[in-house]
């Protein structure tokens, strides 16, 4: 009886699988952006059993499922090398806001915080697959807390560093693709450079990279960049600067200098790359503007407002005690009341605070970074992220920076979203449209693709992404997530699973 039930179940699963994944598929008539950065070309892409079998002018064989790609661009699935969906994927395996952007692979555990143990997390992802492929980093802060507990507000001893390095090795053996750090954040900020170097060496021994939210993205950005480069140099490990940024007025318009610093390191053999998200603003509570937390001390508030380029760059979006301030800048409110922005700030905090949007970067710096060949596109978002980058990053780059402002060409933007991160993480078979590659693919309309998510409506899905396949299975079609959860776990050098 029991075995009969099992047999029926197995048969039913097999049928489901067949329905979800046609054995053979041909996409005809699309312009191919193959991930290399080379020019678009018209070709038909043939897929069998989850892999691309050929890219040519042949028509579909009889029995193939046929997809008409006319007027569309077909690209490799986007690989988001900085994604914060680790804890959300269990509850939301469809990852709709990610798939809807064309993301087919997410790299989890950035900024120093990762799941732990790595092996257990990856086993869970294998047991309950998601629509996207996942890879994971070992978090520096994660292992630091495991070793130091709550006593982390100090430099680690040699013995503690050794124990952390052992944990990094364990994480790498269990399938992590590198070490991430968040040296600007509470736990990581107490570490000395030498501690991070030792852990990076442990990751390097297993072919991993070092990915860092560097120690400072404001006044001391350049020191922080130099430290990241030094870690790469001393540990002999590739370095990825996360969401590269010049986030305060004293460093605005210095992206060319930052790029020169990285170019010089690359020239002497340090393998440094970066990723960047396409937004010039952050959203948080008004108090984060004042790092020394003296919210009612006018000189501290003055400095805080100067650092974001003035009160005109602080937009009040949610002020329960002052609805009349909403969607106005601090500068405008102060002008109306014949007072100073600092006085308005102090009043708002006293009355319970407010949500604000602050300017973090100037457009010309974002443009300079995106024009560097070593800069990739990444979201720093993820499932449930309340910043519009969580649902908009990739279409935003293609719609606004490629089509509207022509900062970079379409093939080059696609390269930054596909083969560049795939090469960085040595993800074999991904990031390219070529015979033998895994069929993670995105079909989009280059004339309409654009983000729609905003700070007010962060989950609005983009337009223009028409179909997304993961391992040859359709996961997104005509504005809807599909039932297939064909994502797999990726580790360095993964051929396929
Ligand atoms: Zn970060």
Tab-separated table of C-alpha atoms and ligand atoms in Angstrom:
chain	number	residue	atom	x	y	z
A	1	UNK	CA	0.000	0.000	0.000
A	2	UNK	CA	2.630	2.394	1.111
A	3	UNK	CA	4.997	1.606	-1.729
A	4	UNK	CA	2.129	1.988	-4.177
A	5	UNK	CA	1.476	5.512	-2.861
A	6	UNK	CA	5.146	6.298	-3.156
A	7	UNK	CA	5.199	5.046	-6.724
A	8	UNK	CA	2.241	7.261	-7.675
A	9	UNK	CA	3.905	10.224	-6.024
A	10	UNK	CA	7.122	9.648	-7.892
A	11	UNK	CA	5.217	9.357	-11.159
A	12	UNK	CA	3.309	12.561	-10.434
A	13	UNK	CA	6.544	14.408	-9.655
A	14	UNK	CA	8.080	13.173	-12.866
A	15	UNK	CA	5.114	14.458	-14.858
A	16	UNK	CA	5.256	17.829	-13.078
A	17	UNK	CA	8.905	18.081	-13.910
A	18	UNK	CA	8.300	17.314	-17.567
A	19	UNK	CA	5.586	19.948	-17.753
A	20	UNK	CA	7.723	22.585	-16.079
A	21	UNK	CA	10.774	21.979	-18.195
A	22	UNK	CA	10.293	21.208	-21.845
A	23	UNK	CA	13.151	18.997	-22.882
A	24	UNK	CA	13.847	21.186	-25.894
A	25	UNK	CA	13.286	24.856	-26.438
A	26	UNK	CA	14.271	27.298	-29.165
A	27	UNK	CA	14.224	31.067	-28.787
A	28	UNK	CA	14.111	32.630	-32.236
A	29	UNK	CA	14.687	36.113	-33.558
A	30	UNK	CA	16.089	37.837	-30.473
A	31	UNK	CA	19.157	40.055	-30.425
A	32	UNK	CA	21.718	38.211	-28.343
A	33	UNK	CA	23.734	40.027	-25.688
A	34	UNK	CA	25.920	37.040	-24.902
A	35	UNK	CA	27.529	38.434	-21.759
A	36	UNK	CA	30.952	39.012	-23.315
A	37	UNK	CA	30.374	42.710	-23.920
A	38	UNK	CA	30.619	42.159	-27.687
A	39	UNK	CA	28.001	43.651	-30.029
A	40	UNK	CA	24.421	42.397	-30.167
A	41	UNK	CA	23.787	39.842	-32.891
A	42	UNK	CA	20.700	38.127	-34.247
A	43	UNK	CA	20.685	34.391	-33.573
A	44	UNK	CA	18.470	31.551	-32.456
A	45	UNK	CA	19.256	29.872	-29.160
A	46	UNK	CA	18.589	26.152	-28.806
A	47	UNK	CA	18.184	24.632	-25.371
A	48	UNK	CA	17.963	21.012	-24.295
A	49	UNK	CA	17.815	19.634	-20.767
A	50	UNK	CA	18.622	22.948	-19.159
A	51	UNK	CA	21.638	23.765	-21.304
A	52	UNK	CA	22.271	25.832	-24.382
A	53	UNK	CA	23.127	23.408	-27.169
A	54	UNK	CA	23.739	25.866	-29.991
A	55	UNK	CA	23.512	29.523	-30.971
A	56	UNK	CA	23.024	29.878	-34.709
A	57	UNK	CA	20.631	30.645	-37.573
A	58	UNK	CA	18.948	27.246	-37.618
A	59	UNK	CA	15.227	27.106	-36.980
A	60	UNK	CA	13.625	24.976	-34.289
A	61	UNK	CA	13.603	21.209	-34.664
A	62	UNK	CA	10.196	19.576	-34.748
A	63	UNK	CA	8.828	19.124	-31.256
A	64	UNK	CA	10.762	22.069	-29.803
A	65	UNK	CA	8.855	24.580	-27.743
A	66	UNK	CA	9.184	27.805	-29.708
A	67	UNK	CA	9.652	31.250	-28.177
A	68	UNK	CA	9.426	34.320	-30.391
A	69	UNK	CA	12.089	36.807	-29.338
A	70	UNK	CA	11.575	39.334	-32.110
A	71	UNK	CA	12.339	42.910	-31.041
A	72	UNK	CA	13.723	41.634	-27.759
A	73	UNK	CA	17.173	41.148	-26.255
A	74	UNK	CA	18.166	37.768	-24.863
A	75	UNK	CA	20.848	37.917	-22.174
A	76	UNK	CA	22.319	35.536	-19.627
A	77	UNK	CA	20.471	35.660	-16.298
A	78	UNK	CA	21.689	38.462	-14.068
A	79	UNK	CA	24.010	37.533	-11.204
A	80	UNK	CA	23.547	39.769	-8.175
A	81	UNK	CA	26.861	39.604	-6.355
A	82	UNK	CA	25.578	41.540	-3.314
A	83	UNK	CA	22.161	40.339	-2.201
A	84	UNK	CA	20.471	40.325	1.198
A	85	UNK	CA	17.836	37.595	0.731
A	86	UNK	CA	19.448	34.881	2.883
A	87	UNK	CA	16.839	34.777	5.615
A	88	UNK	CA	13.861	35.613	3.390
A	89	UNK	CA	14.248	32.825	0.854
A	90	UNK	CA	12.764	30.126	3.100
A	91	UNK	CA	9.475	31.985	3.406
A	92	UNK	CA	9.595	33.364	-0.119
A	93	UNK	CA	11.215	30.806	-2.429
A	94	UNK	CA	9.601	32.418	-5.482
A	95	UNK	CA	11.743	35.548	-4.866
A	96	UNK	CA	9.387	37.517	-7.077
A	97	UNK	CA	11.077	40.928	-6.739
A	98	UNK	CA	14.376	39.348	-7.748
A	99	UNK	CA	13.204	37.193	-10.660
A	100	UNK	CA	11.114	40.102	-11.967
A	101	UNK	CA	14.356	42.067	-12.444
A	102	UNK	CA	15.969	39.246	-14.390
A	103	UNK	CA	18.130	38.086	-11.484
A	104	UNK	CA	18.773	34.349	-11.712
A	105	UNK	CA	21.594	34.041	-9.165
A	106	UNK	CA	21.944	35.754	-5.797
A	107	UNK	CA	25.158	35.886	-3.788
A	108	UNK	CA	24.151	35.946	-0.127
A	109	UNK	CA	25.927	36.768	3.124
A	110	UNK	CA	27.500	40.123	2.196
A	111	UNK	CA	28.615	42.946	4.533
A	112	UNK	CA	30.108	40.519	7.067
A	113	UNK	CA	26.842	38.833	8.049
A	114	UNK	CA	26.104	35.334	6.779
A	115	UNK	CA	24.024	32.304	7.608
A	116	UNK	CA	25.772	29.773	9.805
A	117	UNK	CA	26.671	26.966	9.559
A	118	UNK	CA	27.172	27.433	5.819
A	119	UNK	CA	26.712	23.710	5.132
A	120	UNK	CA	23.372	23.620	6.904
A	121	UNK	CA	22.109	26.686	5.085
A	122	UNK	CA	23.079	25.282	1.692
A	123	UNK	CA	21.522	21.933	2.575
A	124	UNK	CA	18.254	23.732	3.306
A	125	UNK	CA	18.439	25.504	-0.052
A	126	UNK	CA	18.958	22.136	-1.743
A	127	UNK	CA	16.025	20.593	0.127
A	128	UNK	CA	13.693	23.484	-0.670
A	129	UNK	CA	14.960	25.055	-3.885
A	130	UNK	CA	14.126	28.609	-4.825
A	131	UNK	CA	13.466	30.249	-8.168
A	132	UNK	CA	16.982	31.721	-8.111
A	133	UNK	CA	20.359	30.027	-7.800
A	134	UNK	CA	22.176	30.826	-4.581
A	135	UNK	CA	25.795	31.178	-3.577
A	136	UNK	CA	26.914	32.291	-0.140
A	137	UNK	CA	29.821	34.102	1.503
A	138	UNK	CA	31.172	33.478	5.017
A	139	UNK	CA	30.596	36.607	7.097
A	140	UNK	CA	33.492	38.087	9.057
A	141	UNK	CA	31.169	39.504	11.720
A	142	UNK	CA	29.385	36.159	11.913
A	143	UNK	CA	32.544	34.223	12.770
A	144	UNK	CA	33.752	37.063	14.990
A	145	UNK	CA	30.617	36.795	17.115
A	146	UNK	CA	30.922	33.004	17.229
A	147	UNK	CA	34.427	33.310	18.671
A	148	UNK	CA	34.184	36.481	20.781
A	149	UNK	CA	30.530	36.412	21.820
A	150	UNK	CA	29.371	39.739	23.215
A	151	UNK	CA	32.927	40.744	24.056
A	152	UNK	CA	33.660	41.950	20.526
A	153	UNK	CA	34.333	45.653	21.154
A	154	UNK	CA	38.093	45.192	21.067
A	155	UNK	CA	40.880	43.777	18.956
A	156	UNK	CA	40.947	39.984	18.840
A	157	UNK	CA	43.807	37.994	20.364
A	158	UNK	CA	46.029	35.811	18.192
A	159	UNK	CA	44.215	32.749	19.480
A	160	UNK	CA	40.832	34.244	18.653
A	161	UNK	CA	41.980	35.165	15.155
A	162	UNK	CA	43.131	31.577	14.668
A	163	UNK	CA	39.747	30.246	15.755
A	164	UNK	CA	37.976	32.643	13.410
A	165	UNK	CA	40.240	31.542	10.561
A	166	UNK	CA	39.342	27.916	11.317
A	167	UNK	CA	35.653	28.810	11.036
A	168	UNK	CA	36.258	30.575	7.728
A	169	UNK	CA	37.994	27.427	6.467
A	170	UNK	CA	35.050	25.361	7.644
A	171	UNK	CA	32.608	27.650	5.834
A	172	UNK	CA	34.665	27.502	2.656
A	173	UNK	CA	34.859	23.706	2.793
A	174	UNK	CA	31.098	23.618	3.234
A	175	UNK	CA	30.591	25.576	0.019
A	176	UNK	CA	31.040	29.314	0.582
A	177	UNK	CA	32.515	31.307	-2.300
A	178	UNK	CA	34.488	33.765	-0.201
A	179	UNK	CA	34.753	35.941	2.886
A	180	UNK	CA	32.625	39.058	3.312
A	181	UNK	CA	33.221	41.883	5.741
A	182	UNK	CA	31.342	44.945	6.914
A	183	UNK	CA	34.062	46.975	8.586
A	184	UNK	CA	31.838	50.027	8.995
A	185	UNK	CA	29.384	48.069	11.125
A	186	UNK	CA	29.440	47.494	14.854
A	187	UNK	CA	31.036	44.020	15.080
A	188	UNK	CA	33.520	44.330	12.215
A	189	UNK	CA	34.591	47.864	13.062
A	190	UNK	CA	36.655	46.711	16.052
A	191	UNK	CA	38.843	44.415	13.978
A	192	UNK	CA	42.383	45.322	13.066
A	193	UNK	CA	43.504	45.009	9.454
A	194	UNK	CA	45.771	42.090	10.382
A	195	UNK	CA	42.789	40.095	11.692
A	196	UNK	CA	40.979	40.450	8.386
A	197	UNK	CA	44.161	39.545	6.495
A	198	UNK	CA	44.425	36.243	8.390
A	199	UNK	CA	40.792	35.354	7.651
A	200	UNK	CA	41.183	36.365	4.013
A	201	UNK	CA	44.166	34.024	3.758
A	202	UNK	CA	41.940	31.202	4.991
A	203	UNK	CA	39.375	32.015	2.278
A	204	UNK	CA	42.139	32.295	-0.335
A	205	UNK	CA	43.357	28.775	0.429
A	206	UNK	CA	39.986	27.501	-0.828
A	207	UNK	CA	39.784	29.675	-3.928
A	208	UNK	CA	37.505	32.280	-2.385
A	209	UNK	CA	37.397	36.041	-2.808
A	210	UNK	CA	37.360	38.815	-0.213
A	211	UNK	CA	34.299	41.060	-0.510
A	212	UNK	CA	34.044	44.123	1.677
A	213	UNK	CA	31.746	46.886	2.752
A	214	UNK	CA	34.803	48.935	3.534
A	215	UNK	CA	35.528	50.717	6.805
A	216	UNK	CA	34.274	54.109	5.692
A	217	UNK	CA	32.218	55.440	2.785
A	218	UNK	CA	32.394	59.073	3.852
A	219	UNK	CA	35.281	61.365	4.860
A	220	UNK	CA	37.740	58.484	5.173
A	221	UNK	CA	36.709	56.643	1.986
A	222	UNK	CA	40.203	56.735	0.553
A	223	UNK	CA	41.851	55.264	3.652
A	224	UNK	CA	39.212	52.545	3.630
A	225	UNK	CA	39.846	51.761	-0.033
A	226	UNK	CA	43.566	51.559	0.659
A	227	UNK	CA	42.922	49.136	3.519
A	228	UNK	CA	40.821	46.847	1.292
A	229	UNK	CA	43.575	46.827	-1.321
A	230	UNK	CA	46.181	46.108	1.359
A	231	UNK	CA	44.153	43.115	2.565
A	232	UNK	CA	44.087	41.746	-0.983
A	233	UNK	CA	47.790	42.310	-1.382
A	234	UNK	CA	48.803	40.715	1.917
A	235	UNK	CA	46.410	37.756	1.701
A	236	UNK	CA	46.895	37.169	-2.050
A	237	UNK	CA	43.159	37.160	-2.601
A	238	UNK	CA	40.884	38.847	-5.154
A	239	UNK	CA	39.098	41.836	-3.603
A	240	UNK	CA	35.567	42.975	-4.369
A	241	UNK	CA	34.675	46.451	-3.072
A	242	UNK	CA	30.965	46.258	-2.234
A	243	UNK	CA	28.610	49.042	-3.389
A	244	UNK	CA	31.483	51.413	-4.098
A	245	UNK	CA	30.473	54.831	-2.896
A	246	UNK	CA	31.664	58.337	-2.078
A	247	UNK	CA	29.008	59.157	0.431
A	248	UNK	CA	29.647	62.578	1.816
A	249	UNK	CA	30.243	66.092	0.548
A	250	UNK	CA	33.995	66.106	1.255
A	251	UNK	CA	34.557	63.217	-1.152
A	252	UNK	CA	31.899	63.950	-3.767
A	253	UNK	CA	33.188	64.256	-7.338
A	254	UNK	CA	36.328	62.296	-6.528
A	255	UNK	CA	35.331	59.026	-8.228
A	256	UNK	CA	38.077	59.413	-10.820
A	257	UNK	CA	40.606	59.533	-7.986
A	258	UNK	CA	39.126	56.443	-6.363
A	259	UNK	CA	39.216	54.675	-9.724
A	260	UNK	CA	42.845	55.680	-10.194
A	261	UNK	CA	43.701	54.199	-6.808
A	262	UNK	CA	42.121	50.897	-7.838
A	263	UNK	CA	43.726	50.999	-11.288
A	264	UNK	CA	47.147	51.502	-9.717
A	265	UNK	CA	46.606	48.481	-7.463
A	266	UNK	CA	45.461	46.391	-10.418
A	267	UNK	CA	48.528	47.444	-12.350
A	268	UNK	CA	50.823	46.106	-9.660
A	269	UNK	CA	48.944	42.804	-9.625
A	270	UNK	CA	46.300	43.177	-6.936
A	271	UNK	CA	43.064	41.777	-8.318
A	272	UNK	CA	40.557	44.462	-7.266
A	273	UNK	CA	37.036	44.848	-8.640
A	274	UNK	CA	33.886	46.544	-7.369
A	275	UNK	CA	30.136	46.656	-7.641
A	276	UNK	CA	27.831	49.630	-7.557
A	277	UNK	CA	24.081	50.152	-7.167
A	278	UNK	CA	22.310	52.697	-9.337
A	279	UNK	CA	20.881	55.006	-6.665
A	280	UNK	CA	22.074	58.302	-5.238
A	281	UNK	CA	20.014	58.195	-2.077
A	282	UNK	CA	19.410	56.220	1.064
A	283	UNK	CA	16.363	56.056	3.266
A	284	UNK	CA	16.445	55.714	7.022
A	285	UNK	CA	15.470	57.499	10.204
A	286	UNK	CA	16.445	61.123	10.674
A	287	UNK	CA	18.781	60.320	13.571
A	288	UNK	CA	21.246	58.333	11.457
A	289	UNK	CA	22.401	61.641	10.033
A	290	UNK	CA	24.191	62.418	13.287
A	291	UNK	CA	26.886	59.804	13.907
A	292	UNK	CA	27.828	61.108	17.375
A	293	UNK	CA	24.169	60.740	18.419
A	294	UNK	CA	23.995	64.286	19.893
A	295	UNK	CA	20.702	65.051	18.195
A	296	UNK	CA	19.952	68.187	20.235
A	297	UNK	CA	23.441	69.683	20.004
A	298	UNK	CA	23.390	72.290	17.210
A	299	UNK	CA	27.079	71.975	16.166
A	300	UNK	CA	26.662	68.202	15.663
A	301	UNK	CA	23.496	68.724	13.640
A	302	UNK	CA	25.125	71.513	11.630
A	303	UNK	CA	27.981	69.188	10.695
A	304	UNK	CA	25.595	66.335	9.878
A	305	UNK	CA	23.611	68.506	7.476
A	306	UNK	CA	26.773	69.886	5.893
A	307	UNK	CA	28.026	66.324	5.319
A	308	UNK	CA	25.047	65.444	3.136
A	309	UNK	CA	25.566	68.601	1.120
A	310	UNK	CA	23.086	70.755	2.999
A	311	UNK	CA	19.498	70.616	4.251
A	312	UNK	CA	18.160	70.652	0.688
A	313	UNK	CA	19.406	67.055	0.418
A	314	UNK	CA	17.298	65.789	3.324
A	315	UNK	CA	13.723	64.945	2.371
A	316	UNK	CA	11.237	64.206	5.154
A	317	UNK	CA	9.060	61.286	4.061
A	318	UNK	CA	7.302	60.165	7.209
A	319	UNK	CA	6.817	62.374	10.261
A	320	UNK	CA	3.991	61.169	12.514
A	321	UNK	CA	4.020	64.360	14.631
A	322	UNK	CA	4.373	66.689	11.647
A	323	UNK	CA	2.415	65.426	8.665
A	324	UNK	CA	2.735	68.898	7.141
A	325	UNK	CA	6.500	68.311	6.729
A	326	UNK	CA	6.148	65.187	4.633
A	327	UNK	CA	7.636	65.228	1.144
A	328	UNK	CA	9.398	68.506	1.865
A	329	UNK	CA	13.089	69.119	2.426
A	330	UNK	CA	14.478	70.338	5.731
A	331	UNK	CA	15.643	73.455	3.945
A	332	UNK	CA	12.167	74.304	2.619
A	333	UNK	CA	10.536	73.719	5.984
A	334	UNK	CA	13.076	75.964	7.718
A	335	UNK	CA	12.649	78.707	5.130
A	336	UNK	CA	8.867	78.714	5.657
A	337	UNK	CA	9.279	78.999	9.390
A	338	UNK	CA	12.009	81.601	9.265
A	339	UNK	CA	14.308	79.399	11.238
A	340	UNK	CA	17.351	77.210	10.599
A	341	UNK	CA	17.296	73.632	9.299
A	342	UNK	CA	19.180	72.638	12.444
A	343	UNK	CA	16.358	73.993	14.622
A	344	UNK	CA	13.793	72.080	12.570
A	345	UNK	CA	15.871	68.918	12.842
A	346	UNK	CA	16.092	69.209	16.630
A	347	UNK	CA	12.349	69.834	16.862
A	348	UNK	CA	11.493	66.800	14.733
A	349	UNK	CA	13.694	64.500	16.804
A	350	UNK	CA	12.172	65.872	20.014
A	351	UNK	CA	8.679	65.232	18.674
A	352	UNK	CA	9.375	61.588	17.899
A	353	UNK	CA	11.530	61.582	14.782
A	354	UNK	CA	10.868	61.029	11.110
A	355	UNK	CA	11.793	58.897	8.156
A	356	UNK	CA	14.068	60.664	5.720
A	357	UNK	CA	15.669	60.188	2.343
A	358	UNK	CA	19.208	61.494	2.201
A	359	UNK	CA	21.556	62.064	-0.669
A	360	UNK	CA	24.481	59.673	-0.577
A	361	UNK	CA	26.228	60.132	-3.905
A	362	UNK	CA	26.323	62.467	-6.839
A	363	UNK	CA	25.371	61.166	-10.272
A	364	UNK	CA	28.699	61.945	-11.864
A	365	UNK	CA	30.454	59.662	-9.372
A	366	UNK	CA	28.024	56.830	-10.083
A	367	UNK	CA	28.635	57.353	-13.799
A	368	UNK	CA	32.409	57.325	-13.355
A	369	UNK	CA	32.236	54.097	-11.365
A	370	UNK	CA	29.961	52.370	-13.867
A	371	UNK	CA	32.306	53.305	-16.677
A	372	UNK	CA	35.198	51.399	-15.101
A	373	UNK	CA	35.610	47.981	-16.734
A	374	UNK	CA	36.030	46.378	-13.308
A	375	UNK	CA	32.726	47.649	-11.866
A	376	UNK	CA	29.755	45.280	-11.798
A	377	UNK	CA	26.083	45.938	-11.207
A	378	UNK	CA	24.767	44.659	-7.863
A	379	UNK	CA	21.693	45.549	-5.852
A	380	UNK	CA	22.606	45.493	-2.146
A	381	UNK	CA	18.873	44.707	-1.977
A	382	UNK	CA	17.019	41.442	-1.830
A	383	UNK	CA	13.632	39.948	-1.083
A	384	UNK	CA	11.725	42.340	1.189
A	385	UNK	CA	14.262	45.174	0.956
A	386	UNK	CA	12.567	48.519	1.608
A	387	UNK	CA	14.965	50.515	-0.559
A	388	UNK	CA	13.829	50.703	-4.212
A	389	UNK	CA	17.058	48.970	-5.235
A	390	UNK	CA	15.535	45.751	-3.847
A	391	UNK	CA	13.139	45.531	-6.795
A	392	UNK	CA	14.603	47.926	-9.349
A	393	UNK	CA	18.373	47.743	-9.700
A	394	UNK	CA	18.978	45.839	-12.947
A	395	UNK	CA	16.135	47.321	-15.056
A	396	UNK	CA	17.095	50.744	-13.719
A	397	UNK	CA	20.605	50.452	-15.119
A	398	UNK	CA	19.293	49.214	-18.473
A	399	UNK	CA	16.505	51.797	-18.724
A	400	UNK	CA	18.036	54.921	-17.254
A	401	UNK	CA	21.805	54.599	-17.573
A	402	UNK	CA	21.909	52.681	-20.858
A	403	UNK	CA	18.858	53.782	-22.857
A	404	UNK	CA	18.122	57.263	-21.524
A	405	UNK	CA	21.500	58.663	-20.499
A	406	UNK	CA	23.814	56.447	-22.558
A	407	UNK	CA	26.428	56.176	-19.850
A	408	UNK	CA	27.358	52.754	-21.147
A	409	UNK	CA	26.419	50.453	-23.999
A	410	UNK	CA	23.829	47.724	-23.601
A	411	UNK	CA	26.302	44.853	-24.169
A	412	UNK	CA	28.723	46.362	-21.652
A	413	UNK	CA	25.974	46.780	-19.037
A	414	UNK	CA	24.934	43.152	-19.592
A	415	UNK	CA	28.560	42.042	-19.170
A	416	UNK	CA	28.646	43.812	-15.795
A	417	UNK	CA	25.514	41.881	-14.762
A	418	UNK	CA	26.556	38.455	-16.029
A	419	UNK	CA	29.996	37.251	-17.117
A	420	UNK	CA	31.859	39.714	-14.884
A	421	UNK	CA	30.357	38.431	-11.597
A	422	UNK	CA	30.410	34.824	-12.902
A	423	UNK	CA	34.136	35.118	-13.596
A	424	UNK	CA	34.698	36.784	-10.244
A	425	UNK	CA	33.192	33.820	-8.422
A	426	UNK	CA	34.423	31.199	-10.907
A	427	UNK	CA	30.854	30.059	-11.515
A	428	UNK	CA	31.420	27.743	-14.455
A	429	UNK	CA	28.764	27.573	-17.151
A	430	UNK	CA	27.070	30.796	-16.115
A	431	UNK	CA	27.057	34.407	-17.245
A	432	UNK	CA	27.364	33.617	-20.972
A	433	UNK	CA	25.168	32.611	-23.863
A	434	UNK	CA	27.249	29.961	-25.568
A	435	UNK	CA	26.958	26.279	-26.442
A	436	UNK	CA	27.302	24.230	-23.264
A	437	UNK	CA	26.331	27.024	-20.895
A	438	UNK	CA	23.505	26.536	-18.395
A	439	UNK	CA	20.269	28.065	-19.718
A	440	UNK	CA	19.805	30.825	-17.146
A	441	UNK	CA	18.346	33.477	-19.455
A	442	UNK	CA	16.467	36.779	-19.546
A	443	UNK	CA	14.341	38.023	-22.447
A	444	UNK	CA	13.577	41.732	-22.255
A	445	UNK	CA	12.374	44.665	-24.303
A	446	UNK	CA	15.245	47.180	-24.565
A	447	UNK	CA	12.800	49.946	-25.551
A	448	UNK	CA	10.637	49.717	-22.440
A	449	UNK	CA	12.742	48.155	-19.706
A	450	UNK	CA	12.847	50.352	-16.611
A	451	UNK	CA	12.460	50.198	-12.839
A	452	UNK	CA	9.266	51.378	-11.141
A	453	UNK	CA	10.143	50.946	-7.472
A	454	UNK	CA	10.477	54.122	-5.410
A	455	UNK	CA	11.099	54.991	-1.780
A	456	UNK	CA	7.307	55.288	-1.379
A	457	UNK	CA	6.591	52.038	-3.188
A	458	UNK	CA	9.732	49.909	-2.910
A	459	UNK	CA	8.129	46.686	-4.154
A	460	UNK	CA	6.766	47.966	-7.476
A	461	UNK	CA	8.001	45.578	-10.117
A	462	UNK	CA	9.871	46.824	-13.178
A	463	UNK	CA	8.554	46.727	-16.718
A	464	UNK	CA	10.176	45.211	-19.766
A	465	UNK	CA	11.403	41.889	-18.351
A	466	UNK	CA	9.301	39.414	-20.310
A	467	UNK	CA	10.640	35.945	-19.595
A	468	UNK	CA	13.236	34.528	-17.269
A	469	UNK	CA	14.556	30.965	-17.321
A	470	UNK	CA	16.616	29.192	-14.698
A	471	UNK	CA	18.227	26.000	-15.975
A	472	UNK	CA	15.885	26.055	-18.937
A	473	UNK	CA	12.754	26.321	-16.805
A	474	UNK	CA	10.527	29.345	-17.101
A	475	UNK	CA	10.410	31.102	-13.713
A	476	UNK	CA	8.960	34.449	-14.868
A	477	UNK	CA	6.538	34.988	-17.722
A	478	UNK	CA	4.411	37.950	-18.783
A	479	UNK	CA	4.502	39.684	-15.433
A	480	UNK	CA	4.012	36.620	-13.259
A	481	UNK	CA	6.199	34.299	-11.224
A	482	UNK	CA	5.883	30.715	-12.431
A	483	UNK	CA	5.661	27.593	-10.310
A	484	UNK	CA	9.130	26.310	-11.133
A	485	UNK	CA	11.787	26.672	-8.447
A	486	UNK	CA	14.694	25.427	-10.486
A	487	UNK	CA	17.484	27.320	-8.757
A	488	UNK	CA	20.428	25.362	-7.422
A	489	UNK	CA	23.267	25.948	-5.005
A	490	UNK	CA	26.392	27.301	-6.689
A	491	UNK	CA	29.869	26.912	-5.326
A	492	UNK	CA	33.167	28.003	-6.804
A	493	UNK	CA	33.790	26.017	-9.961
A	494	UNK	CA	30.250	24.577	-9.997
A	495	UNK	CA	29.583	22.988	-13.357
A	496	UNK	CA	25.979	22.115	-12.651
A	497	UNK	CA	23.824	20.377	-10.124
B	1	LIG	ZN1	26.949	47.090	2.722
